[in-house]
Short mmCIF file of C-alpha atoms and ligand atoms in Angstrom, two decimals:
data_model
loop_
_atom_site.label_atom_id
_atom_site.label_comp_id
_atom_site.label_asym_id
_atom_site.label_seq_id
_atom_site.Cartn_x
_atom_site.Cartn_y
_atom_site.Cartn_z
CA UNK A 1 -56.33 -15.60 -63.20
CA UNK A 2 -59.72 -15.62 -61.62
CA UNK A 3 -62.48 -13.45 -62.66
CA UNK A 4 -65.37 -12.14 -60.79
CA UNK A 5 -67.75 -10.10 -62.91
CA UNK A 6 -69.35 -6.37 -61.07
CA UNK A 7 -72.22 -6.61 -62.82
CA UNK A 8 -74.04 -9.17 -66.01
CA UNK A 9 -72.58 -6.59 -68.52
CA UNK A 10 -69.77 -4.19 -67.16
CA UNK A 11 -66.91 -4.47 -65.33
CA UNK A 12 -64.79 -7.61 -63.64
CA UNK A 13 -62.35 -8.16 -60.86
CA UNK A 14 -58.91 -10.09 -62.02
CA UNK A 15 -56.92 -11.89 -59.25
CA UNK A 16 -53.98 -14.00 -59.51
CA UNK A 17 -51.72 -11.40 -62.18
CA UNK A 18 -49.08 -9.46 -60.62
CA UNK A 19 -49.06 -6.12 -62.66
CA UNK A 20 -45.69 -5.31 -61.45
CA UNK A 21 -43.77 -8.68 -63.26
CA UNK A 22 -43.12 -8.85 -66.44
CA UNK A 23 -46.27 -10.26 -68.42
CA UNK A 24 -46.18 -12.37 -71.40
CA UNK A 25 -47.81 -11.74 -75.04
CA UNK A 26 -50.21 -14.72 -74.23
CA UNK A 27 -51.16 -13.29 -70.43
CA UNK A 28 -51.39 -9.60 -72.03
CA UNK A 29 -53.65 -11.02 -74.70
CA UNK A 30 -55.89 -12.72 -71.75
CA UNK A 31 -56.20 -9.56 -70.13
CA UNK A 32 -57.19 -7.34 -73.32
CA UNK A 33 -59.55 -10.49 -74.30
CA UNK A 34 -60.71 -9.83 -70.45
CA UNK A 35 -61.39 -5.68 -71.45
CA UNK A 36 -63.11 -6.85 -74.87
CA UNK A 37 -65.63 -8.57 -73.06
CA UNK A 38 -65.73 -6.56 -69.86
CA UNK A 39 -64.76 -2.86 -70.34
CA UNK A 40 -63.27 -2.04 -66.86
CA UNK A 41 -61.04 -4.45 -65.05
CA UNK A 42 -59.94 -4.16 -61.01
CA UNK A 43 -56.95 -5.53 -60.29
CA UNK A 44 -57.07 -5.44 -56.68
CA UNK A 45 -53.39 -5.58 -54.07
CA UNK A 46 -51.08 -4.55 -56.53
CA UNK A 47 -47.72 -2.46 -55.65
CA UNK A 48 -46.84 -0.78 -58.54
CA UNK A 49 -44.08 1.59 -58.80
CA UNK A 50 -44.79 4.52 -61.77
CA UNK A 51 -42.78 2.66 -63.96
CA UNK A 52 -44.57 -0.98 -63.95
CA UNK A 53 -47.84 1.47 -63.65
CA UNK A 54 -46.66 2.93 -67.60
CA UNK A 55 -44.69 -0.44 -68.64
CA UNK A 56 -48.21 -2.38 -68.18
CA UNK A 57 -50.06 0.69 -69.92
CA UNK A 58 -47.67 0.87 -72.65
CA UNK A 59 -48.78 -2.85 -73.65
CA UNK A 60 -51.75 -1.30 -74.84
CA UNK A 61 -49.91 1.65 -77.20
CA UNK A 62 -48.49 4.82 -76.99
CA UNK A 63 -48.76 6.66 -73.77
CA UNK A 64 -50.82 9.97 -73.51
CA UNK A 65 -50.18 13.50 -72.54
CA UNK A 66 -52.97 15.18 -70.93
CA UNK A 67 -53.54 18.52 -71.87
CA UNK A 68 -53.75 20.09 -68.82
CA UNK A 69 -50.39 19.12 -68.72
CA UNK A 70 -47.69 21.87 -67.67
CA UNK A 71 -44.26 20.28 -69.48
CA UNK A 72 -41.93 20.50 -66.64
CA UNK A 73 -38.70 18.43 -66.82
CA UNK A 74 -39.72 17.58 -63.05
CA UNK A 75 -43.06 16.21 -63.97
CA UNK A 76 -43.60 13.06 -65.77
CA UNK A 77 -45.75 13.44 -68.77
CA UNK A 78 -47.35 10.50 -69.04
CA UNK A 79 -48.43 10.41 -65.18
CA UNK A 80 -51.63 12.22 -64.52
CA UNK A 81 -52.00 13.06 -60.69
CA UNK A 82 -55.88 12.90 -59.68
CA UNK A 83 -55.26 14.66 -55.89
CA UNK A 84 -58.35 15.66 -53.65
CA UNK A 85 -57.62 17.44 -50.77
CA UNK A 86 -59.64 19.69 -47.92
CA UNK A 87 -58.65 22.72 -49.77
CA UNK A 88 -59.04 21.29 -53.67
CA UNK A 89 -61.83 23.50 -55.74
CA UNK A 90 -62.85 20.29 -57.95
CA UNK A 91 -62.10 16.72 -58.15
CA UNK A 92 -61.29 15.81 -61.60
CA UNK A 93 -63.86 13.35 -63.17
CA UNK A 94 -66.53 14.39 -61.34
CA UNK A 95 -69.55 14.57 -63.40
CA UNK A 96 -69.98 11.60 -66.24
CA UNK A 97 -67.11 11.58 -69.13
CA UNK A 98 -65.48 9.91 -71.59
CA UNK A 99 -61.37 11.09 -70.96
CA UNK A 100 -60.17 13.56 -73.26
CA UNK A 101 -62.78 13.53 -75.88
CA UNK A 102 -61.36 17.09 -76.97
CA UNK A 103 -58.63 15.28 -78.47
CA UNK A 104 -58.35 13.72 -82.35
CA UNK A 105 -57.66 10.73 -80.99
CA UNK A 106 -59.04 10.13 -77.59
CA UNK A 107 -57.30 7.92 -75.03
CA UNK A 108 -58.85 4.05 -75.59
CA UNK A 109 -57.18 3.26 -72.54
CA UNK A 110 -57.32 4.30 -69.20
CA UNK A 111 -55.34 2.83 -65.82
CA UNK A 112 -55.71 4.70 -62.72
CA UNK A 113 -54.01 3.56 -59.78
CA UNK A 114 -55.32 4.42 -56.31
CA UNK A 115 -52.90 5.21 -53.46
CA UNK A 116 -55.16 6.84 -50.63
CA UNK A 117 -58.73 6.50 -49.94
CA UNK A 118 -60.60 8.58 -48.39
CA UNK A 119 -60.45 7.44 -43.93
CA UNK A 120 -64.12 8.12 -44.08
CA UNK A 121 -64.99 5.62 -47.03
CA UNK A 122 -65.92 7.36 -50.23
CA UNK A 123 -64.68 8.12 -53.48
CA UNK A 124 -65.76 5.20 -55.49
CA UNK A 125 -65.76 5.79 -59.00
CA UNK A 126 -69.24 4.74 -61.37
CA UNK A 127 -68.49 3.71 -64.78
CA UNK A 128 -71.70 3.53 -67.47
CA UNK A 129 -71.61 0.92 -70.27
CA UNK A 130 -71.59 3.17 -73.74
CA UNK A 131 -72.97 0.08 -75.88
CA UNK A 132 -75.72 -0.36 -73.62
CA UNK A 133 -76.63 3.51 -73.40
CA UNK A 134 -77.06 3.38 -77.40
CA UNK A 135 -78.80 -0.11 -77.30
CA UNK A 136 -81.45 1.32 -75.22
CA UNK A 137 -82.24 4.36 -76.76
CA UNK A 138 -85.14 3.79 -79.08
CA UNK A 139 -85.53 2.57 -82.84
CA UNK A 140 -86.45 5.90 -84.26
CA UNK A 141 -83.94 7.93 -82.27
CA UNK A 142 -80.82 5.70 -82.88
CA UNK A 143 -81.45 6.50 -86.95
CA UNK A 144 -82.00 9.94 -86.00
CA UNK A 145 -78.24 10.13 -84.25
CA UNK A 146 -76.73 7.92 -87.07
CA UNK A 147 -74.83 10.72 -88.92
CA UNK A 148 -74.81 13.33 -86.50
CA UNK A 149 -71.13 14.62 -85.00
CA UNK A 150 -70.62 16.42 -82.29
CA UNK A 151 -67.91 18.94 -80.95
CA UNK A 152 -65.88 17.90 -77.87
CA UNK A 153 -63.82 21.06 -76.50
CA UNK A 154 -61.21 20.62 -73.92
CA UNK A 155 -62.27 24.11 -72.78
CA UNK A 156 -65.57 22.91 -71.55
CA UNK A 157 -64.61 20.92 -68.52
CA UNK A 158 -60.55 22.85 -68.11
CA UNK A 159 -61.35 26.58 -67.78
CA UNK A 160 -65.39 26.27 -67.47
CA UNK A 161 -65.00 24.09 -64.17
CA UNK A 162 -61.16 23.36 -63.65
CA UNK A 163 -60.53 27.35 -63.89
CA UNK A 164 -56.94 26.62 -65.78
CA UNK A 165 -55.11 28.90 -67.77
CA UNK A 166 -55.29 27.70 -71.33
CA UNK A 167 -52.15 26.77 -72.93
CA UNK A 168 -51.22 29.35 -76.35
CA UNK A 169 -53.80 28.57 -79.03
CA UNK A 170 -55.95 27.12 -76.05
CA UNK A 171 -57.33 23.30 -75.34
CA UNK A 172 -58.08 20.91 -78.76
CA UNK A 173 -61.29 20.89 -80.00
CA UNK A 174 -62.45 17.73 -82.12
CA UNK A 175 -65.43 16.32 -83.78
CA UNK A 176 -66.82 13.17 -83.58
CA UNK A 177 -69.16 11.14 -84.45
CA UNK A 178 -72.30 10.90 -82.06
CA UNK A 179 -72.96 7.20 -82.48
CA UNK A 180 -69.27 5.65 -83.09
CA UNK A 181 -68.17 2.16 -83.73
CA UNK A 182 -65.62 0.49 -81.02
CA UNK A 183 -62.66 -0.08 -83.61
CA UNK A 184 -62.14 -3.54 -82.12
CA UNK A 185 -65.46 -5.33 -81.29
CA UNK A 186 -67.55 -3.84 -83.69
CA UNK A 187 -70.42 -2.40 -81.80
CA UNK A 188 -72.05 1.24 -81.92
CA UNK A 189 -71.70 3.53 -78.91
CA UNK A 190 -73.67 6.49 -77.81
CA UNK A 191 -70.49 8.76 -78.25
CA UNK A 192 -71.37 12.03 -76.29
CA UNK A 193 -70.17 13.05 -72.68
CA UNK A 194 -71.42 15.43 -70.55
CA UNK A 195 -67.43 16.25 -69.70
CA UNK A 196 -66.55 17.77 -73.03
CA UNK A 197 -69.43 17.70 -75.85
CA UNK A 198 -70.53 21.49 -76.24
CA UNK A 199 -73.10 21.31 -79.48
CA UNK A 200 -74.13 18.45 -82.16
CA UNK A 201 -73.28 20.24 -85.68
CA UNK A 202 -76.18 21.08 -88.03
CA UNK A 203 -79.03 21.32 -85.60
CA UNK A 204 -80.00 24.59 -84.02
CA UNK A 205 -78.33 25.93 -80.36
CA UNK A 206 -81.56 25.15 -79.25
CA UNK A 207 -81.71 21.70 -80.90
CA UNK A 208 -78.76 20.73 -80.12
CA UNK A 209 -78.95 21.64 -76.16
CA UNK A 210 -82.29 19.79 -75.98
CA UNK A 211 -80.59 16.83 -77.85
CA UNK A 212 -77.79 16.55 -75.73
CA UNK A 213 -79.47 17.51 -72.66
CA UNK A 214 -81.90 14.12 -73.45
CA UNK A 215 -78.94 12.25 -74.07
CA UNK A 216 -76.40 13.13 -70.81
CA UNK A 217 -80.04 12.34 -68.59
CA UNK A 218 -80.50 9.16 -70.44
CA UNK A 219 -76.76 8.26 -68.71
CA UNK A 220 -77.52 10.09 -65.50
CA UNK A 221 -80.71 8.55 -64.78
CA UNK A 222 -80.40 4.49 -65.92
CA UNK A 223 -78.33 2.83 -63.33
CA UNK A 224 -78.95 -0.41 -65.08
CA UNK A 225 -75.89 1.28 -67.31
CA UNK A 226 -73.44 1.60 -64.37
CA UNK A 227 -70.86 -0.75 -62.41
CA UNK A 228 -69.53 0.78 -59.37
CA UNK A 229 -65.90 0.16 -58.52
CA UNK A 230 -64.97 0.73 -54.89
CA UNK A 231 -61.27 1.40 -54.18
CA UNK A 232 -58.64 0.15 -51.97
CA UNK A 233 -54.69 1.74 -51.82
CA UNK A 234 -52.95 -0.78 -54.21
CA UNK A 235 -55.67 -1.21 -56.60
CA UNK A 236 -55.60 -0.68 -59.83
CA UNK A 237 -58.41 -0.34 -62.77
CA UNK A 238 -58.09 -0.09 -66.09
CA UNK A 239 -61.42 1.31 -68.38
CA UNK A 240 -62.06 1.58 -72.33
CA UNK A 241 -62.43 4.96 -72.94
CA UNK A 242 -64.17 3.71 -76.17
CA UNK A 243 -67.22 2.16 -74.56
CA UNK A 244 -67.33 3.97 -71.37
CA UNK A 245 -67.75 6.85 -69.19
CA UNK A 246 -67.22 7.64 -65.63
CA UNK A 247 -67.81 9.30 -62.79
CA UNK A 248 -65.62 9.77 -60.01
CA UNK A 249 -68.11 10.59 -56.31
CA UNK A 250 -66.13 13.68 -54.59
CA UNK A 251 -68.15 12.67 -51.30
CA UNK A 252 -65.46 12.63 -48.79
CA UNK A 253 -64.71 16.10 -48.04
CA UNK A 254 -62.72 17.43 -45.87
CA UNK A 255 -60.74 13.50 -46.18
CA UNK A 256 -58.31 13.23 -48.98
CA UNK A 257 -57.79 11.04 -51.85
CA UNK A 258 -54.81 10.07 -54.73
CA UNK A 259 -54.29 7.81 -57.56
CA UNK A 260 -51.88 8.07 -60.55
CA UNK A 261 -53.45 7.75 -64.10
CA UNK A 262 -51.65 6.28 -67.04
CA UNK A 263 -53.55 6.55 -70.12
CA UNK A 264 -52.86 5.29 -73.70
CA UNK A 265 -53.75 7.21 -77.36
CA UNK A 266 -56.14 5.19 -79.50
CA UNK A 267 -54.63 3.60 -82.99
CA UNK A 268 -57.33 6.08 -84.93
CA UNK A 269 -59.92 8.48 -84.22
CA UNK A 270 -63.44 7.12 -83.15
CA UNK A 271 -65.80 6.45 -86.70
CA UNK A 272 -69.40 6.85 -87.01
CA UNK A 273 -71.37 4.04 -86.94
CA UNK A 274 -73.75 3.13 -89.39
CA UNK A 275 -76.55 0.49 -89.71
CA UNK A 276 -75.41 -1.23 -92.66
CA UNK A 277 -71.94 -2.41 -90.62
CA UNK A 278 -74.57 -4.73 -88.92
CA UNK A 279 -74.19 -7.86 -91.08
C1 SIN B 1 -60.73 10.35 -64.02
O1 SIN B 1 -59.91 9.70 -64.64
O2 SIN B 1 -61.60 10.99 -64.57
C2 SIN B 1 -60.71 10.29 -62.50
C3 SIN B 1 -61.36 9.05 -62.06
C4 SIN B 1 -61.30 8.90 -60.58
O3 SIN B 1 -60.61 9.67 -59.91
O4 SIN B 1 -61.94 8.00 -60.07
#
């Protein structure tokens, strides 16, 4: 395997690994050594049929079920489709998120793999470094967000901008923690998204608006946060959800794109963060 790094802090590019051949526990371990350190991996010339796409994603756990999801005995449930077309109303991902924070437990692990590009270049995808975004932030104003939680509400982003028909009882709505820890390395995140987090609880409307407001431009405006992953047909990258967000560039219209996501449910839902787990 060689590894180039994107940036000093975010993102690599593996060669040398076939996705599509069966992997061993001590090349899997590489590669989730590789996300540890890393948080998005490109794996570029791959061809991957749907089923090595959700055998390599099910190394990581239990596949995921989006809930925009229609159950259809025709439709796979653990293959998102992420179309753009001429006469699409919205590309999904685009605006900065974390996937499916409306959920208990969040995907940790997302694969998307890209079939078409846009003919007219395009559609590269920008992915922000969550450890980073809460390092920077201030002294005072990380112990101020130590504590908070925040709701997340699948409604937000699927009827307020997708238009969808909510399903009976409508999309999940979660709370969590607005500085979490990454369950595997550690470290505290800045856990909010523009995508789903409607209101931090206890503070006024007003409060919390401002709050979050301050927070989604601290991602928006720092590039020094962001990788940028430029995609090929055959390519495939895999993100944390845990420590990231994203941001996929609709900037090819009328040109088309498609990719296939396969993403994985975390082991337990995200947990605040607080100062005394720094030994
Ligand atoms: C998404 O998973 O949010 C879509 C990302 C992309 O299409 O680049």
């Amino acid at each position: 395997m060689r590894v180039e790094s994107l940036t000093p802090h975010i993102g690599a590019k593996v060669w040398g690994i076939n996705l599509a051949e069966p992997m061993t526990d001590e090349t899997f371990a590489k590669i989730h050594a590789l996300m540890m350190d890393w948080s998005v991996l490109v794996f570029p010339d791959q061809d991957l049929s749907q089923e090595d796409h959700k055998r390599f994603g099910a190394r990581f756990g239990a596949l995921h079920t989006h809930p925009m999801h229609q159950i259809r005995s025709d439709i796979d449930p653990h293959i998102l489709k992420v179309k753009t077309t001429k006469d699409s109303a919205y590309t999904a991902g685009d605006g900065w998120h974390t996937d499916v924070t409306c959920d208990e437990k969040p995907p940790k692990v997302s694969l998307l793999y890209m079939k078409e590009v846009p003919e007219c270049g395009g559609g590269d995808t920008l992915y922000a470094d969550m450890y980073l975004a809460y390092e920077l932030l201030s002294e005072p104003m990380k112990q101020f967000l130590q504590g908070l939680e925040a709701v997340h509400d699948g409604g937000l982003p699927y009827v307020g901008a997708y238009k969808s028909t909510p399903p009976e009882g409508g999309y999940p709505v979660s709370t969590h923690p607005v500085v979490a820890v990454h369950p595997e390395t550690g470290r505290p995140v800045l856990y909010v998204n523009s995508g789903f987090t409607s209101r931090i609880k206890g503070l006024s409307a007003f409060e919390s608006r401002a709050l979050l407001d301050m927070l989604f431009r601290h991602i928006e405006s720092t590039p020094r946060l962001t990788a940028r992953v430029s995609w090929a047909p055959g390519m495939l990258t895999l993100w944390d959800n845990r420590c990231t967000q994203h941001h996929a560039v609709w900037d090819y219209y009328p040109h088309s794109r498609y990719g296939e996501r396969v993403s994985v449910i975390a082991d337990e839902r995200p947990s605040a963060f607080s100062q005394t787990q720094i030994h």
